[in-house]
Amino acid sequence: MKTKLGIIGYGNWVKDSYLPAIKYDGRVDVVAISAKSEATITAIKNQFGNSVKVYSNYKDLLNLDNIDAVMIAVPDAIHGEVIMEAILSGIPFFYEPPIGHTRTLITEVLEKLLKAPQITHANLELGLIPVISKAAELIKKNQIGNIQSVSISLRSNWGAEPNQDINVINRLSLWYVHVLNIILDAFPKRVLLLDGNGVSGRRQSQSSCILDYDGIWGKLKVNVDSLDELIIKIEAIGSEGEILIDILTGELTTRLKNDEITNFFPAKQPYADWPGMRESISHFFDAIENFTPSFSNAGLVAELQAIGLATEVSKDTGTWAKVKNEIEL
């Protein structure tokens, strides 16, 4: 019997990513969707007919007795509100970071998330791309010698978001620092935000952060106001060579002094709009089916969020900030 799924939100991310990934997986039936505008509600009814119940208030969907799981895709400004309501429902749910759009709300949501009785799954899809685990394997085997640094760079034309309470590194750290942690099989002890070009509020359009992995340096460099549409690349430097990764294609190049090898380890093809989405959504369904914690459970989110909040301290002090083992709630 298929899992009965409700979806909160019906923007392009749901249509281009969630629905294709759900179709590829094949274990779930969408039985309910909530959306705000009348035009969107009409579009849902035209697409699904009577097979899906449609609600203008997401709380009505969460109160249904006949759904087994929920996926949430709503604007940042209501992430925290919807996540907390989903926790109260007791229904397993899949959600998009960030968990809050303010520093205060992040800690409030995290406290509730850590106590949630149901399966919760943050969409940390980049950590599931095979090229990332392959790079971690090569580094662990000292393929490029003693590792010295790993950097990840994001360039996009997404545009800056003014008047925000969290900086851009904090906004994106759950995905991109998670990738650094996997590659290094480590957790940073302190962070240094190099700030960057800003807009009104705390958000920047360009920024960088240095992460200290006990003497191995990690770096996250972000430019969301780039002329490039989208580029995400990783460079790992070792004493004997380097590893270069293109996250979007899965290309991995290992360069040694007298040798260069390029292979491809992409996410499942075809992508559901974004690499790793099929893997992430299937992991969520696996967790529900097997009654096991998700790989991106609240504990992992808490660890990653501690890094993001440390960048806020670094921004305020202009110096290194220690990453706390536990967020003070």
mmCIF file of N, CA and C in Angstrom, residues 6-102:
data_model
loop_
_atom_site.group_PDB
_atom_site.id
_atom_site.type_symbol
_atom_site.label_atom_id
_atom_site.label_comp_id
_atom_site.label_asym_id
_atom_site.label_seq_id
_atom_site.Cartn_x
_atom_site.Cartn_y
_atom_site.Cartn_z
ATOM 1 N N GLY A 6 0.825 14.508 1.850
ATOM 2 C CA GLY A 6 0.315 15.853 1.687
ATOM 3 C C GLY A 6 1.462 16.798 1.379
ATOM 4 N N ILE A 7 1.213 17.822 0.581
ATOM 5 C CA ILE A 7 2.241 18.806 0.226
ATOM 6 C C ILE A 7 1.747 20.192 0.611
ATOM 7 N N ILE A 8 2.570 20.913 1.351
ATOM 8 C CA ILE A 8 2.249 22.285 1.747
ATOM 9 C C ILE A 8 3.053 23.223 0.857
ATOM 10 N N GLY A 9 2.358 23.980 0.027
ATOM 11 C CA GLY A 9 2.993 24.847 -0.952
ATOM 12 C C GLY A 9 2.910 24.240 -2.336
ATOM 13 N N TYR A 10 2.830 25.096 -3.340
ATOM 14 C CA TYR A 10 2.746 24.580 -4.715
ATOM 15 C C TYR A 10 3.381 25.567 -5.693
ATOM 16 N N GLY A 11 4.630 25.950 -5.359
ATOM 17 C CA GLY A 11 5.373 26.815 -6.269
ATOM 18 C C GLY A 11 6.160 25.988 -7.271
ATOM 19 N N ASN A 12 7.070 26.645 -7.986
ATOM 20 C CA ASN A 12 7.851 25.975 -9.015
ATOM 21 C C ASN A 12 8.721 24.859 -8.452
ATOM 22 N N TRP A 13 9.220 25.031 -7.212
ATOM 23 C CA TRP A 13 10.088 24.017 -6.616
ATOM 24 C C TRP A 13 9.325 22.700 -6.443
ATOM 25 N N VAL A 14 8.068 22.793 -6.034
ATOM 26 C CA VAL A 14 7.244 21.587 -5.909
ATOM 27 C C VAL A 14 6.994 20.969 -7.276
ATOM 28 N N LYS A 15 6.614 21.796 -8.234
ATOM 29 C CA LYS A 15 6.241 21.284 -9.557
ATOM 30 C C LYS A 15 7.448 20.731 -10.324
ATOM 31 N N ASP A 16 8.598 21.413 -10.193
ATOM 32 C CA ASP A 16 9.766 21.014 -10.990
ATOM 33 C C ASP A 16 10.648 19.984 -10.297
ATOM 34 N N SER A 17 10.552 19.890 -8.969
ATOM 35 C CA SER A 17 11.459 19.024 -8.224
ATOM 36 C C SER A 17 10.722 17.935 -7.440
ATOM 37 N N TYR A 18 9.835 18.336 -6.541
ATOM 38 C CA TYR A 18 9.142 17.355 -5.702
ATOM 39 C C TYR A 18 8.348 16.346 -6.523
ATOM 40 N N LEU A 19 7.475 16.842 -7.376
ATOM 41 C CA LEU A 19 6.582 15.935 -8.095
ATOM 42 C C LEU A 19 7.333 14.972 -9.011
ATOM 43 N N PRO A 20 8.339 15.432 -9.780
ATOM 44 C CA PRO A 20 9.107 14.463 -10.577
ATOM 45 C C PRO A 20 9.820 13.430 -9.710
ATOM 46 N N ALA A 21 10.417 13.860 -8.589
ATOM 47 C CA ALA A 21 11.118 12.919 -7.712
ATOM 48 C C ALA A 21 10.155 11.913 -7.099
ATOM 49 N N ILE A 22 8.964 12.364 -6.727
ATOM 50 C CA ILE A 22 7.940 11.472 -6.190
ATOM 51 C C ILE A 22 7.528 10.445 -7.247
ATOM 52 N N LYS A 23 7.381 10.897 -8.482
ATOM 53 C CA LYS A 23 7.003 9.998 -9.578
ATOM 54 C C LYS A 23 8.095 8.967 -9.833
ATOM 55 N N TYR A 24 9.358 9.403 -9.855
ATOM 56 C CA TYR A 24 10.463 8.472 -10.082
ATOM 57 C C TYR A 24 10.521 7.417 -8.974
ATOM 58 N N ASP A 25 10.257 7.828 -7.735
ATOM 59 C CA ASP A 25 10.337 6.896 -6.615
ATOM 60 C C ASP A 25 9.211 5.860 -6.666
ATOM 61 N N GLY A 26 8.003 6.333 -6.879
ATOM 62 C CA GLY A 26 6.888 5.432 -7.125
ATOM 63 C C GLY A 26 6.202 4.835 -5.918
ATOM 64 N N ARG A 27 6.611 5.192 -4.694
ATOM 65 C CA ARG A 27 6.029 4.570 -3.502
ATOM 66 C C ARG A 27 4.949 5.405 -2.832
ATOM 67 N N VAL A 28 4.652 6.578 -3.391
ATOM 68 C CA VAL A 28 3.812 7.543 -2.684
ATOM 69 C C VAL A 28 2.691 8.041 -3.586
ATOM 70 N N ASP A 29 1.542 8.245 -2.993
ATOM 71 C CA ASP A 29 0.433 8.917 -3.666
ATOM 72 C C ASP A 29 0.208 10.278 -3.017
ATOM 73 N N VAL A 30 0.176 11.338 -3.810
ATOM 74 C CA VAL A 30 -0.169 12.663 -3.301
ATOM 75 C C VAL A 30 -1.684 12.726 -3.161
ATOM 76 N N VAL A 31 -2.161 12.962 -1.936
ATOM 77 C CA VAL A 31 -3.606 12.958 -1.687
ATOM 78 C C VAL A 31 -4.134 14.318 -1.258
ATOM 79 N N ALA A 32 -3.232 15.246 -0.876
ATOM 80 C CA ALA A 32 -3.685 16.568 -0.428
ATOM 81 C C ALA A 32 -2.594 17.607 -0.685
ATOM 82 N N ILE A 33 -3.005 18.800 -1.066
ATOM 83 C CA ILE A 33 -2.079 19.914 -1.309
ATOM 84 C C ILE A 33 -2.711 21.174 -0.751
ATOM 85 N N SER A 34 -1.897 22.040 -0.122
ATOM 86 C CA SER A 34 -2.401 23.338 0.304
ATOM 87 C C SER A 34 -1.700 24.438 -0.483
ATOM 88 N N ALA A 35 -2.439 25.465 -0.821
ATOM 89 C CA ALA A 35 -1.901 26.609 -1.556
ATOM 90 C C ALA A 35 -2.704 27.840 -1.181
ATOM 91 N N LYS A 36 -2.093 29.004 -1.324
ATOM 92 C CA LYS A 36 -2.738 30.239 -0.856
ATOM 93 C C LYS A 36 -3.658 30.876 -1.897
ATOM 94 N N SER A 37 -3.158 31.038 -3.118
ATOM 95 C CA SER A 37 -3.909 31.836 -4.095
ATOM 96 C C SER A 37 -4.966 31.002 -4.811
ATOM 97 N N GLU A 38 -6.028 31.674 -5.217
ATOM 98 C CA GLU A 38 -7.102 31.003 -5.948
ATOM 99 C C GLU A 38 -6.597 30.474 -7.288
ATOM 100 N N ALA A 39 -5.701 31.230 -7.926
ATOM 101 C CA ALA A 39 -5.168 30.795 -9.222
ATOM 102 C C ALA A 39 -4.394 29.484 -9.074
ATOM 103 N N THR A 40 -3.605 29.375 -7.999
ATOM 104 C CA THR A 40 -2.834 28.149 -7.772
ATOM 105 C C THR A 40 -3.754 26.994 -7.426
ATOM 106 N N ILE A 41 -4.747 27.249 -6.602
ATOM 107 C CA ILE A 41 -5.711 26.207 -6.244
ATOM 108 C C ILE A 41 -6.424 25.682 -7.496
ATOM 109 N N THR A 42 -6.804 26.588 -8.385
ATOM 110 C CA THR A 42 -7.450 26.182 -9.645
ATOM 111 C C THR A 42 -6.509 25.337 -10.492
ATOM 112 N N ALA A 43 -5.217 25.731 -10.536
ATOM 113 C CA ALA A 43 -4.227 24.973 -11.312
ATOM 114 C C ALA A 43 -4.058 23.563 -10.754
ATOM 115 N N ILE A 44 -4.059 23.433 -9.435
ATOM 116 C CA ILE A 44 -3.930 22.110 -8.805
ATOM 117 C C ILE A 44 -5.126 21.236 -9.172
ATOM 118 N N LYS A 45 -6.320 21.798 -9.084
ATOM 119 C CA LYS A 45 -7.531 21.036 -9.404
ATOM 120 C C LYS A 45 -7.547 20.616 -10.866
ATOM 121 N N ASN A 46 -7.058 21.488 -11.738
ATOM 122 C CA ASN A 46 -7.009 21.151 -13.160
ATOM 123 C C ASN A 46 -6.026 20.022 -13.421
ATOM 124 N N GLN A 47 -4.914 20.005 -12.670
ATOM 125 C CA GLN A 47 -3.899 18.980 -12.879
ATOM 126 C C GLN A 47 -4.269 17.642 -12.264
ATOM 127 N N PHE A 48 -4.815 17.666 -11.056
ATOM 128 C CA PHE A 48 -5.043 16.426 -10.313
ATOM 129 C C PHE A 48 -6.500 15.971 -10.296
ATOM 130 N N GLY A 49 -7.415 16.838 -10.675
ATOM 131 C CA GLY A 49 -8.819 16.462 -10.642
ATOM 132 C C GLY A 49 -9.289 16.172 -9.228
ATOM 133 N N ASN A 50 -10.081 15.133 -9.084
ATOM 134 C CA ASN A 50 -10.640 14.786 -7.775
ATOM 135 C C ASN A 50 -9.737 13.869 -6.962
ATOM 136 N N SER A 51 -8.558 13.533 -7.506
ATOM 137 C CA SER A 51 -7.666 12.598 -6.794
ATOM 138 C C SER A 51 -6.940 13.256 -5.621
ATOM 139 N N VAL A 52 -6.957 14.577 -5.585
ATOM 140 C CA VAL A 52 -6.238 15.316 -4.544
ATOM 141 C C VAL A 52 -7.183 16.321 -3.888
ATOM 142 N N LYS A 53 -7.180 16.358 -2.542
ATOM 143 C CA LYS A 53 -7.921 17.379 -1.819
ATOM 144 C C LYS A 53 -7.067 18.643 -1.749
ATOM 145 N N VAL A 54 -7.694 19.783 -1.941
ATOM 146 C CA VAL A 54 -6.962 21.047 -1.982
ATOM 147 C C VAL A 54 -7.460 21.951 -0.856
ATOM 148 N N TYR A 55 -6.497 22.573 -0.155
ATOM 149 C CA TYR A 55 -6.822 23.418 0.990
ATOM 150 C C TYR A 55 -6.134 24.771 0.841
ATOM 151 N N SER A 56 -6.823 25.811 1.253
ATOM 152 C CA SER A 56 -6.225 27.144 1.235
ATOM 153 C C SER A 56 -5.458 27.419 2.527
ATOM 154 N N ASN A 57 -5.745 26.631 3.571
ATOM 155 C CA ASN A 57 -5.060 26.775 4.850
ATOM 156 C C ASN A 57 -4.282 25.491 5.132
ATOM 157 N N TYR A 58 -2.965 25.606 5.265
ATOM 158 C CA TYR A 58 -2.139 24.410 5.460
ATOM 159 C C TYR A 58 -2.459 23.679 6.763
ATOM 160 N N LYS A 59 -2.996 24.383 7.751
ATOM 161 C CA LYS A 59 -3.338 23.738 9.024
ATOM 162 C C LYS A 59 -4.460 22.719 8.837
ATOM 163 N N ASP A 60 -5.355 22.986 7.885
ATOM 164 C CA ASP A 60 -6.412 22.023 7.598
ATOM 165 C C ASP A 60 -5.815 20.732 7.045
ATOM 166 N N LEU A 61 -4.783 20.854 6.234
ATOM 167 C CA LEU A 61 -4.111 19.664 5.696
ATOM 168 C C LEU A 61 -3.442 18.874 6.824
ATOM 169 N N LEU A 62 -2.790 19.583 7.731
ATOM 170 C CA LEU A 62 -2.103 18.915 8.832
ATOM 171 C C LEU A 62 -3.062 18.218 9.784
ATOM 172 N N ASN A 63 -4.329 18.608 9.777
ATOM 173 C CA ASN A 63 -5.316 17.998 10.662
ATOM 174 C C ASN A 63 -5.996 16.782 10.051
ATOM 175 N N LEU A 64 -5.628 16.435 8.819
ATOM 176 C CA LEU A 64 -6.241 15.272 8.175
ATOM 177 C C LEU A 64 -5.809 13.979 8.864
ATOM 178 N N ASP A 65 -6.706 13.025 8.912
ATOM 179 C CA ASP A 65 -6.407 11.740 9.541
ATOM 180 C C ASP A 65 -5.816 10.731 8.563
ATOM 181 N N ASN A 66 -5.948 10.996 7.265
ATOM 182 C CA ASN A 66 -5.601 9.967 6.287
ATOM 183 C C ASN A 66 -4.293 10.234 5.541
ATOM 184 N N ILE A 67 -3.391 11.077 6.109
ATOM 185 C CA ILE A 67 -2.092 11.261 5.463
ATOM 186 C C ILE A 67 -0.989 10.691 6.352
ATOM 187 N N ASP A 68 0.001 10.095 5.695
ATOM 188 C CA ASP A 68 1.098 9.436 6.396
ATOM 189 C C ASP A 68 2.334 10.315 6.519
ATOM 190 N N ALA A 69 2.446 11.331 5.658
ATOM 191 C CA ALA A 69 3.637 12.183 5.649
ATOM 192 C C ALA A 69 3.320 13.488 4.939
ATOM 193 N N VAL A 70 4.155 14.492 5.208
ATOM 194 C CA VAL A 70 3.965 15.814 4.622
ATOM 195 C C VAL A 70 5.303 16.319 4.090
ATOM 196 N N MET A 71 5.249 17.002 2.964
ATOM 197 C CA MET A 71 6.417 17.713 2.441
ATOM 198 C C MET A 71 6.088 19.201 2.401
ATOM 199 N N ILE A 72 7.059 20.019 2.834
ATOM 200 C CA ILE A 72 6.816 21.459 3.005
ATOM 201 C C ILE A 72 7.733 22.254 2.085
ATOM 202 N N ALA A 73 7.151 23.121 1.284
ATOM 203 C CA ALA A 73 7.925 24.011 0.411
ATOM 204 C C ALA A 73 7.245 25.368 0.378
ATOM 205 N N VAL A 74 7.639 26.230 1.308
ATOM 206 C CA VAL A 74 7.019 27.539 1.465
ATOM 207 C C VAL A 74 8.114 28.608 1.516
ATOM 208 N N PRO A 75 7.773 29.880 1.389
ATOM 209 C CA PRO A 75 8.783 30.938 1.468
ATOM 210 C C PRO A 75 9.518 30.951 2.803
ATOM 211 N N ASP A 76 10.772 31.431 2.790
ATOM 212 C CA ASP A 76 11.601 31.478 3.993
ATOM 213 C C ASP A 76 10.884 32.110 5.184
ATOM 214 N N ALA A 77 10.123 33.163 4.916
ATOM 215 C CA ALA A 77 9.517 33.948 5.997
ATOM 216 C C ALA A 77 8.515 33.147 6.821
ATOM 217 N N ILE A 78 8.024 32.018 6.293
ATOM 218 C CA ILE A 78 7.085 31.214 7.082
ATOM 219 C C ILE A 78 7.610 29.792 7.321
ATOM 220 N N HIS A 79 8.889 29.530 7.009
ATOM 221 C CA HIS A 79 9.470 28.215 7.297
ATOM 222 C C HIS A 79 9.257 27.825 8.755
ATOM 223 N N GLY A 80 9.671 28.698 9.657
ATOM 224 C CA GLY A 80 9.609 28.381 11.074
ATOM 225 C C GLY A 80 8.199 28.110 11.552
ATOM 226 N N GLU A 81 7.266 28.947 11.147
ATOM 227 C CA GLU A 81 5.862 28.790 11.547
ATOM 228 C C GLU A 81 5.305 27.440 11.103
ATOM 229 N N VAL A 82 5.540 27.088 9.835
ATOM 230 C CA VAL A 82 4.968 25.849 9.300
ATOM 231 C C VAL A 82 5.652 24.626 9.911
ATOM 232 N N ILE A 83 6.962 24.699 10.111
ATOM 233 C CA ILE A 83 7.675 23.575 10.733
ATOM 234 C C ILE A 83 7.131 23.315 12.142
ATOM 235 N N MET A 84 6.923 24.369 12.912
ATOM 236 C CA MET A 84 6.415 24.180 14.278
ATOM 237 C C MET A 84 5.005 23.604 14.280
ATOM 238 N N GLU A 85 4.169 24.004 13.328
ATOM 239 C CA GLU A 85 2.828 23.424 13.225
ATOM 240 C C GLU A 85 2.908 21.959 12.804
ATOM 241 N N ALA A 86 3.849 21.650 11.916
ATOM 242 C CA ALA A 86 4.016 20.260 11.483
ATOM 243 C C ALA A 86 4.462 19.383 12.651
ATOM 244 N N ILE A 87 5.328 19.912 13.509
ATOM 245 C CA ILE A 87 5.758 19.158 14.700
ATOM 246 C C ILE A 87 4.554 18.840 15.575
ATOM 247 N N LEU A 88 3.695 19.813 15.778
ATOM 248 C CA LEU A 88 2.505 19.614 16.613
ATOM 249 C C LEU A 88 1.582 18.546 16.049
ATOM 250 N N SER A 89 1.570 18.401 14.725
ATOM 251 C CA SER A 89 0.679 17.427 14.087
ATOM 252 C C SER A 89 1.098 15.993 14.362
ATOM 253 N N GLY A 90 2.383 15.776 14.645
ATOM 254 C CA GLY A 90 2.888 14.424 14.856
ATOM 255 C C GLY A 90 3.135 13.649 13.579
ATOM 256 N N ILE A 91 2.897 14.257 12.425
ATOM 257 C CA ILE A 91 3.066 13.583 11.129
ATOM 258 C C ILE A 91 4.517 13.700 10.680
ATOM 259 N N PRO A 92 5.136 12.646 10.180
ATOM 260 C CA PRO A 92 6.489 12.760 9.618
ATOM 261 C C PRO A 92 6.514 13.826 8.521
ATOM 262 N N PHE A 93 7.574 14.633 8.513
ATOM 263 C CA PHE A 93 7.600 15.690 7.504
ATOM 264 C C PHE A 93 9.003 15.956 6.955
ATOM 265 N N PHE A 94 8.998 16.434 5.725
ATOM 266 C CA PHE A 94 10.168 16.797 4.928
ATOM 267 C C PHE A 94 10.121 18.314 4.777
ATOM 268 N N TYR A 95 11.247 18.993 5.005
ATOM 269 C CA TYR A 95 11.204 20.452 4.960
ATOM 270 C C TYR A 95 12.500 21.020 4.375
ATOM 271 N N GLU A 96 12.429 22.271 3.965
ATOM 272 C CA GLU A 96 13.567 22.977 3.395
ATOM 273 C C GLU A 96 14.197 23.894 4.443
ATOM 274 N N PRO A 97 15.519 23.857 4.599
ATOM 275 C CA PRO A 97 16.175 24.893 5.402
ATOM 276 C C PRO A 97 16.029 26.241 4.698
ATOM 277 N N PRO A 98 16.243 27.356 5.401
ATOM 278 C CA PRO A 98 16.573 27.448 6.821
ATOM 279 C C PRO A 98 15.343 27.191 7.688
ATOM 280 N N ILE A 99 15.580 26.846 8.956
ATOM 281 C CA ILE A 99 14.454 26.536 9.831
ATOM 282 C C ILE A 99 13.792 27.796 10.380
ATOM 283 N N GLY A 100 14.397 28.943 10.135
ATOM 284 C CA GLY A 100 13.810 30.214 10.555
ATOM 285 C C GLY A 100 14.456 31.349 9.798
ATOM 286 N N HIS A 101 13.762 32.470 9.685
ATOM 287 C CA HIS A 101 14.310 33.599 8.933
ATOM 288 C C HIS A 101 14.923 34.662 9.854
ATOM 289 N N THR A 102 14.911 34.399 11.184
ATOM 290 C CA THR A 102 15.598 35.275 12.135
ATOM 291 C C THR A 102 16.418 34.410 13.080
#
